[in-house]
């Protein structure tokens, strides 16, 4: 069975085709600048063939047609006809409280995704455009929605309710939803396998997963279920991120508006696009640039790095408390998988939780045999892992699984 995974953004469409017998990625591609001038498509196959073209893609429907055309035809084609695509799995950011797992898409699901657009205005509308485009081009195969929020629907109420008047939740759906769920679920499953092999039964597993990329979040995963996530009502809460502030006193927003005269959309831009590593350092949102600047003596870059690690460390402690212990910490995402210094700093001083990095194992680049590497000392009781995330494969698996049921 071949499953096509689609991730549609406002001006982009990412896709990857999997053979689910082997879980081998056959090809992946990206349509960029969809809806504006200068749009282009690029595709790479598992055996290294490449295709690139500047083509007009005024909307997602045309972009999707281009994508499947590239999979079938030409130098980087991997299938003989569209009939070889048996199902399509779609990444959808927000599933509200309606979806605790992936679902086959029908008109009702589409309208729910549309409704949750109010909670994720930057993501759900383009996700839905991708779904409509794909369903139009491939009407005879099942389409599945895989939600970023679904994994976190197991959070207990005390973790997801804010200290606001109850009506804010009941009437306006204001609560913590948590995000990056597909990545957290993927690495948590890998960690669970590892722990089982190391004699820790599923019901005893207490795992903290740290997804550290441009967006960053952490999840407390107890016995395989998410019980807390650092992202909240939107993907702004919690850790310091590339350009997002993470946690702050909400009264700062009031002060910005009332005293400093910021308009609401300016505050939105400030907190989401001008803060985080970029805003603090004044240099870049990219961890590699900050590591370089800090090593050359830039103090604000140094501060941004310290603050980043401090928040991760603080939440490891918080989640150990939330779960009544911790027996595994997992790093993933661009920073988590690559930045050995940040990994070390994020767990510095946590020996009291049984966490200790082995500098001989915590290297760059990591060997990632089979996608996972243990980086803790042999004597430390808490397992420390770096795991390569694979959201696309998780989406493909969910899609294949739903069709087999
Ligand atoms: P996204 O959240 O957009 O998917 P990624 O998961 O690709 O982002 O993570 C991007 C982050 O990973 C950037 O801050 C980048 O600097 C960081 N990163 C990638 N490679 C390295 C590396 N070798 N060392 C340090 N940081 C890295």
Coordinates of C-alpha atoms and ligand atoms in Angstrom, one line a residue:
X1 CA 0.0 0.0 0.0
X2 CA 1.3 3.5 -1.0
X3 CA 0.3 6.4 1.2
X4 CA 0.8 10.0 0.2
X5 CA 1.4 12.4 3.1
X6 CA 0.4 16.0 2.6
X7 CA 1.3 19.0 4.7
X8 CA -0.3 22.2 3.2
X9 CA 0.8 25.6 4.5
X10 CA -0.5 29.0 3.5
X11 CA 1.9 29.2 0.5
X12 CA 3.5 25.8 0.4
X13 CA 2.6 22.2 0.0
X14 CA 4.9 19.5 1.2
X15 CA 4.4 15.9 0.3
X16 CA 6.0 12.5 0.7
X17 CA 5.0 9.1 -0.7
X18 CA 5.5 6.0 1.4
X19 CA 5.4 2.3 0.6
X20 CA 3.8 1.0 3.7
X21 CA 4.9 -2.6 3.2
X22 CA 8.5 -1.5 3.9
X23 CA 7.8 2.0 5.4
X24 CA 10.2 3.2 2.8
X25 CA 9.9 6.8 1.6
X26 CA 9.8 6.7 -2.2
X27 CA 9.9 10.4 -2.8
X28 CA 9.3 13.7 -1.2
X29 CA 8.7 17.1 -2.6
X30 CA 7.8 20.7 -1.9
X31 CA 5.7 23.3 -3.8
X32 CA 6.7 26.8 -2.8
X33 CA 5.2 30.2 -3.3
X34 CA 1.8 28.7 -4.1
X35 CA -0.6 31.5 -4.9
X36 CA 2.1 34.1 -5.8
X37 CA 4.5 34.8 -8.6
X38 CA 7.6 32.7 -8.9
X39 CA 6.2 29.4 -7.6
X40 CA 8.3 26.3 -7.9
X41 CA 8.3 22.6 -7.2
X42 CA 11.2 20.3 -6.2
X43 CA 11.2 16.6 -5.6
X44 CA 13.7 14.1 -4.6
X45 CA 13.4 10.3 -4.7
X46 CA 14.8 7.8 -2.3
X47 CA 17.4 6.8 -4.8
X48 CA 18.7 10.3 -5.2
X49 CA 16.9 11.4 -8.4
X50 CA 15.9 15.1 -8.4
X51 CA 13.4 17.2 -10.2
X52 CA 13.0 21.0 -10.0
X53 CA 10.8 23.3 -12.0
X54 CA 9.4 26.8 -11.9
X55 CA 5.8 26.4 -12.6
X56 CA 2.7 28.5 -12.0
X57 CA 0.7 27.3 -9.0
X58 CA -2.0 29.9 -8.4
X59 CA -3.7 27.7 -5.8
X60 CA -3.4 24.5 -3.8
X61 CA -5.5 22.6 -6.3
X62 CA -2.9 23.2 -9.0
X63 CA 0.0 22.6 -6.6
X64 CA -1.4 19.2 -5.7
X65 CA -1.9 18.3 -9.3
X66 CA 1.7 19.3 -10.0
X67 CA 2.9 17.2 -7.1
X68 CA 1.1 14.0 -8.2
X69 CA 2.2 14.7 -11.8
X70 CA 5.8 14.8 -10.6
X71 CA 5.4 11.5 -8.7
X72 CA 4.1 9.8 -11.8
X73 CA 6.1 11.4 -14.7
X74 CA 9.5 12.4 -15.6
X75 CA 13.0 12.0 -14.1
X76 CA 12.0 11.8 -10.5
X77 CA 8.8 9.7 -11.0
X78 CA 8.3 6.8 -8.7
X79 CA 4.9 5.3 -9.6
X80 CA 3.4 4.3 -12.9
X81 CA 0.0 6.0 -12.4
X82 CA -2.2 7.7 -9.9
X83 CA -3.8 4.3 -9.2
X84 CA -0.6 3.5 -7.2
X85 CA -1.6 6.0 -4.5
X86 CA -3.9 4.1 -2.2
X87 CA -4.6 6.7 0.4
X88 CA -3.7 10.2 1.5
X89 CA -2.8 11.3 5.0
X90 CA -3.1 15.0 5.8
X91 CA -1.4 17.0 8.6
X92 CA -4.0 19.1 10.3
X93 CA -2.9 21.4 13.1
X94 CA -6.0 21.8 15.1
X95 CA -8.6 19.2 15.9
X96 CA -10.1 21.0 19.0
X97 CA -11.8 18.7 21.4
X98 CA -13.5 16.7 18.7
X99 CA -10.5 14.5 17.6
X100 CA -8.4 12.5 20.0
X101 CA -7.1 10.4 17.1
X102 CA -6.8 10.4 13.4
X103 CA -10.0 10.1 11.3
X104 CA -11.1 9.3 7.7
X105 CA -12.1 12.6 6.2
X106 CA -15.7 13.2 5.2
X107 CA -17.8 16.4 4.8
X108 CA -18.4 16.5 8.6
X109 CA -14.7 16.3 9.4
X110 CA -14.0 19.0 6.8
X111 CA -16.5 21.3 8.4
X112 CA -15.0 20.6 11.9
X113 CA -11.5 21.5 10.5
X114 CA -13.0 24.7 9.1
X115 CA -14.7 25.5 12.5
X116 CA -11.4 25.0 14.3
X117 CA -9.8 27.6 11.9
X118 CA -11.0 30.1 14.5
X119 CA -8.5 28.6 16.9
X120 CA -5.7 28.2 14.4
X121 CA -6.2 30.9 11.8
X122 CA -2.7 30.5 10.3
X123 CA -2.8 26.7 9.9
X124 CA -6.2 25.1 9.6
X125 CA -7.4 27.1 6.6
X126 CA -4.4 26.1 4.4
X127 CA -4.6 22.5 5.8
X128 CA -8.2 22.5 4.6
X129 CA -7.2 23.9 1.2
X130 CA -4.8 21.0 0.9
X131 CA -7.5 18.5 1.8
X132 CA -10.0 19.9 -0.7
X133 CA -7.4 20.0 -3.4
X134 CA -6.3 16.4 -2.8
X135 CA -9.8 15.0 -2.5
X136 CA -10.7 16.7 -5.8
X137 CA -7.7 15.2 -7.6
X138 CA -8.0 11.7 -5.9
X139 CA -11.7 11.4 -5.1
X140 CA -11.7 7.6 -5.0
X141 CA -9.1 7.0 -2.3
X142 CA -9.6 7.5 1.4
X143 CA -8.2 10.7 2.9
X144 CA -7.2 10.8 6.6
X145 CA -6.7 13.8 8.9
X146 CA -3.9 13.5 11.5
X147 CA -4.1 16.3 14.1
X148 CA -1.2 18.0 16.0
X149 CA -3.5 18.4 18.9
X150 CA -4.9 14.8 19.1
X151 CA -2.2 13.2 21.2
X152 CA -2.7 15.8 23.9
X153 CA -6.4 15.1 24.3
X154 CA -5.5 12.7 27.1
X155 CA -4.4 15.7 29.3
X156 CA -6.3 15.8 32.6
X157 CA -8.4 18.8 33.2
X158 CA -6.1 20.3 35.8
X159 CA -3.4 20.5 33.1
X160 CA -5.5 22.0 30.3
X161 CA -7.8 24.5 32.1
X162 CA -6.5 28.0 32.6
X163 CA -7.3 30.0 35.8
X164 CA -9.9 32.1 34.0
X165 CA -13.6 32.3 34.6
X166 CA -15.2 28.9 33.7
X167 CA -17.2 30.5 30.9
X168 CA -14.0 31.2 29.0
X169 CA -13.6 27.4 28.6
X170 CA -17.2 26.4 28.3
X171 CA -18.4 29.2 26.0
X172 CA -15.2 30.2 24.2
X173 CA -13.2 26.9 24.2
X174 CA -10.2 28.7 25.8
X175 CA -8.0 26.0 27.2
X176 CA -4.6 24.4 26.6
X177 CA -4.7 22.2 23.5
X178 CA -1.0 21.5 23.1
X179 CA 0.7 21.0 19.7
X180 CA 3.5 19.1 18.0
X181 CA 1.5 16.0 19.0
X182 CA 2.5 13.9 16.0
X183 CA 6.2 14.4 16.7
X184 CA 5.8 13.8 20.4
X185 CA 3.8 10.7 19.8
X186 CA 6.4 9.3 17.3
X187 CA 9.3 9.8 19.6
X188 CA 7.3 8.6 22.7
X189 CA 6.6 5.4 20.9
X190 CA 10.2 4.9 20.0
X191 CA 11.2 5.7 23.6
X192 CA 8.6 3.2 24.9
X193 CA 10.1 0.4 22.8
X194 CA 13.5 1.3 24.2
X195 CA 12.3 1.4 27.8
X196 CA 10.6 -2.0 27.4
X197 CA 13.8 -3.5 26.1
X198 CA 15.5 -2.0 29.2
X199 CA 13.0 -3.7 31.6
X200 CA 10.6 -0.8 32.2
X201 CA 7.0 -1.9 31.6
X202 CA 4.6 0.4 29.7
X203 CA 2.6 1.3 32.8
X204 CA 5.7 2.4 34.7
X205 CA 7.1 4.6 31.9
X206 CA 7.5 8.3 32.6
X207 CA 8.9 10.1 29.7
X208 CA 9.6 13.8 29.0
X209 CA 9.8 14.4 25.2
X210 CA 11.5 17.7 24.2
X211 CA 10.8 18.8 20.6
X212 CA 13.3 21.6 20.0
X213 CA 13.1 23.1 16.5
X214 CA 12.1 26.5 15.4
X215 CA 8.9 25.9 17.4
X216 CA 9.7 24.1 20.7
X217 CA 7.6 22.2 23.1
X218 CA 7.8 19.5 25.7
X219 CA 5.4 16.8 26.7
X220 CA 5.0 14.7 29.9
X221 CA 4.1 11.2 28.6
X222 CA 3.0 8.9 31.4
X223 CA 2.3 5.3 30.5
X224 CA 2.2 6.3 26.8
X225 CA -0.3 9.1 27.3
X226 CA 0.3 12.8 27.1
X227 CA -0.6 14.4 30.4
X228 CA 0.8 17.9 29.7
X229 CA 2.4 19.9 27.0
X230 CA 4.1 23.3 27.2
X231 CA 2.2 24.8 24.3
X232 CA -1.2 26.1 25.2
X233 CA -4.2 27.7 23.6
X234 CA -1.9 28.6 20.7
X235 CA 1.7 27.5 19.9
X236 CA 3.1 30.5 21.9
X237 CA 3.3 29.3 25.5
X238 CA 6.1 27.6 27.2
X239 CA 9.7 27.3 26.0
X240 CA 11.7 30.0 24.3
X241 CA 11.5 29.4 20.5
X242 CA 13.1 30.8 17.4
X243 CA 10.9 33.9 17.2
X244 CA 8.3 33.2 19.8
X245 CA 8.5 34.4 23.4
X246 CA 7.1 31.4 25.2
X247 CA 5.9 32.0 28.8
X248 CA 5.4 35.5 30.0
X249 CA 3.2 37.4 32.5
X250 CA 0.0 38.1 30.6
X251 CA 0.0 41.6 32.2
X252 CA 2.8 42.5 29.8
X253 CA 0.3 42.4 27.0
X254 CA -1.9 44.8 28.8
X255 CA 1.1 47.1 29.6
X256 CA 2.2 47.0 25.9
X257 CA -1.3 48.1 24.8
X258 CA -2.2 50.5 27.6
X259 CA 1.1 52.2 28.4
X260 CA 3.3 51.7 25.4
X261 CA 0.5 52.1 22.8
X262 CA 0.9 48.9 20.9
X263 CA -1.9 47.8 18.6
X264 CA -3.1 44.3 18.9
X265 CA -1.6 43.1 15.6
X266 CA 1.7 44.7 16.7
X267 CA 1.7 42.7 19.9
X268 CA 0.9 39.6 17.9
X269 CA 3.9 40.2 15.6
X270 CA 6.1 41.1 18.6
X271 CA 5.3 37.9 20.5
X272 CA 5.2 35.5 17.6
X273 CA 7.7 36.8 15.1
X274 CA 10.1 39.2 16.9
X275 CA 10.8 37.5 20.2
X276 CA 12.5 34.3 21.3
X277 CA 16.1 33.6 20.2
X278 CA 15.8 36.3 17.6
X279 CA 14.4 39.1 19.8
X280 CA 16.8 38.4 22.7
X281 CA 19.9 38.1 20.7
X282 CA 19.1 40.7 18.0
X283 CA 21.1 38.3 15.6
X284 CA 19.1 35.4 14.4
X285 CA 16.4 32.8 15.2
X286 CA 18.8 30.1 14.2
X287 CA 20.5 28.2 17.0
X288 CA 23.6 27.6 14.9
X289 CA 24.1 31.4 14.4
X290 CA 23.7 31.9 18.1
X291 CA 26.2 29.2 19.1
X292 CA 28.7 30.8 16.8
X293 CA 28.1 34.3 18.1
X294 CA 28.2 33.2 21.7
X295 CA 31.5 31.4 21.1
X296 CA 32.9 34.7 19.7
X297 CA 31.9 36.5 22.9
X298 CA 28.5 38.0 22.1
X299 CA 26.7 38.4 25.4
X300 CA 23.2 38.6 24.2
X301 CA 23.6 35.5 22.2
X302 CA 24.9 33.8 25.3
X303 CA 21.9 35.0 27.3
X304 CA 19.5 33.7 24.7
X305 CA 21.2 30.3 24.8
X306 CA 21.1 30.2 28.6
X307 CA 17.5 31.2 28.8
X308 CA 16.6 28.5 26.2
X309 CA 18.3 25.8 28.2
X310 CA 17.0 27.1 31.6
X311 CA 13.4 26.8 30.4
X312 CA 13.8 23.3 29.1
X313 CA 15.5 22.3 32.4
X314 CA 12.8 23.9 34.4
X315 CA 10.0 22.0 32.6
X316 CA 11.9 18.7 32.9
X317 CA 11.7 19.3 36.7
X318 CA 8.0 20.3 36.4
X319 CA 7.1 17.3 34.4
X320 CA 9.0 14.9 36.7
X321 CA 6.8 16.4 39.5
X322 CA 3.7 16.0 37.3
X323 CA 4.4 12.3 36.6
X324 CA 5.8 11.5 40.1
X325 CA 9.2 10.8 38.6
X326 CA 10.9 10.5 35.2
X327 CA 12.7 7.5 33.7
X328 CA 13.5 8.9 30.3
X329 CA 14.2 12.3 28.6
X330 CA 14.1 12.4 24.8
X331 CA 15.5 15.2 22.6
X332 CA 14.2 15.7 19.1
X333 CA 13.7 18.4 16.4
X334 CA 16.5 20.3 14.6
X335 CA 18.1 21.5 17.9
X336 CA 17.4 18.4 19.9
X337 CA 18.8 16.1 17.3
X338 CA 21.9 18.2 16.4
X339 CA 23.0 20.6 19.1
X340 CA 25.1 18.6 21.6
X341 CA 25.8 21.7 23.6
X342 CA 22.2 22.6 24.1
X343 CA 21.4 19.0 25.1
X344 CA 24.1 19.1 27.7
X345 CA 23.0 22.5 29.1
X346 CA 19.3 21.5 29.1
X347 CA 20.0 18.8 31.7
X348 CA 22.8 20.4 33.6
X349 CA 22.4 19.9 37.3
X350 CA 19.7 17.3 37.0
X351 CA 21.7 14.5 38.4
X352 CA 19.3 14.6 41.4
X353 CA 16.7 13.3 38.9
X354 CA 19.1 10.5 37.7
X355 CA 19.9 12.4 34.5
X356 CA 23.5 12.6 33.4
X357 CA 25.0 13.2 29.9
X358 CA 27.9 11.1 28.8
X359 CA 30.1 13.5 26.8
X360 CA 31.6 10.6 24.8
X361 CA 28.1 9.7 23.5
X362 CA 26.7 13.2 23.3
X363 CA 28.5 14.1 20.1
X364 CA 27.9 15.9 16.8
X365 CA 26.8 14.4 14.6
X366 CA 25.1 11.5 16.5
X367 CA 25.3 8.1 14.9
X368 CA 21.5 7.7 15.0
X369 CA 21.6 4.0 14.2
X370 CA 18.0 3.2 13.5
X371 CA 17.1 6.8 14.3
X372 CA 17.9 6.8 18.0
X373 CA 20.9 7.3 20.2
X374 CA 21.4 6.9 23.9
X375 CA 23.4 9.8 25.3
X376 CA 23.3 9.2 29.0
X377 CA 26.0 7.6 31.2
X378 CA 25.6 3.9 31.8
X379 CA 25.3 4.4 35.6
X380 CA 22.6 7.1 35.4
X381 CA 19.1 5.6 36.3
X382 CA 17.2 7.9 33.9
X383 CA 17.6 7.1 30.2
X384 CA 18.6 10.0 28.0
X385 CA 17.9 9.6 24.3
X386 CA 18.1 11.7 21.1
X387 CA 15.6 10.4 18.5
X388 CA 15.1 11.6 15.0
X389 CA 11.5 12.6 14.7
X390 CA 9.4 11.5 11.7
X391 CA 6.0 13.2 11.6
X392 CA 5.4 12.2 8.0
X393 CA 5.9 8.5 8.7
X394 CA 3.6 8.8 11.7
X395 CA 0.9 10.3 9.5
X396 CA 1.5 7.6 6.9
X397 CA 1.2 4.9 9.6
X398 CA -2.0 6.3 11.0
X399 CA -3.5 6.5 7.5
X400 CA -2.5 2.9 6.7
X401 CA -3.8 1.6 10.0
X402 CA -7.2 3.3 9.7
X403 CA -7.7 1.7 6.3
X404 CA -6.8 -1.7 7.6
X405 CA -9.3 -1.5 10.4
Ligands
LIG1 P1 11.1 23.4 12.3 O1 10.5 23.6 13.7 O2 10.9 24.6 11.4 O3 10.8 22.1 11.7 P2 13.7 22.3 12.7 O4 13.2 21.1 13.5 O5 14.4 22.0 11.4 O6 12.7 23.4 12.6 O7 14.8 23.0 13.7 C1 15.4 24.2 13.3 C2 16.5 24.6 14.3 O8 17.4 23.5 14.4 C3 17.2 25.9 14.0 O9 17.3 26.6 15.2 C4 18.6 25.3 13.7 O10 19.6 26.2 14.0 C5 18.7 24.1 14.5 N1 19.7 23.2 14.0 C6 19.8 22.5 12.9 N2 21.0 21.9 12.8 C7 21.7 22.3 13.8 C8 23.1 22.0 14.3 N3 23.9 21.2 13.6 N4 23.5 22.6 15.5 C9 22.6 23.4 16.1 N5 21.4 23.6 15.8 C10 20.9 23.1 14.6

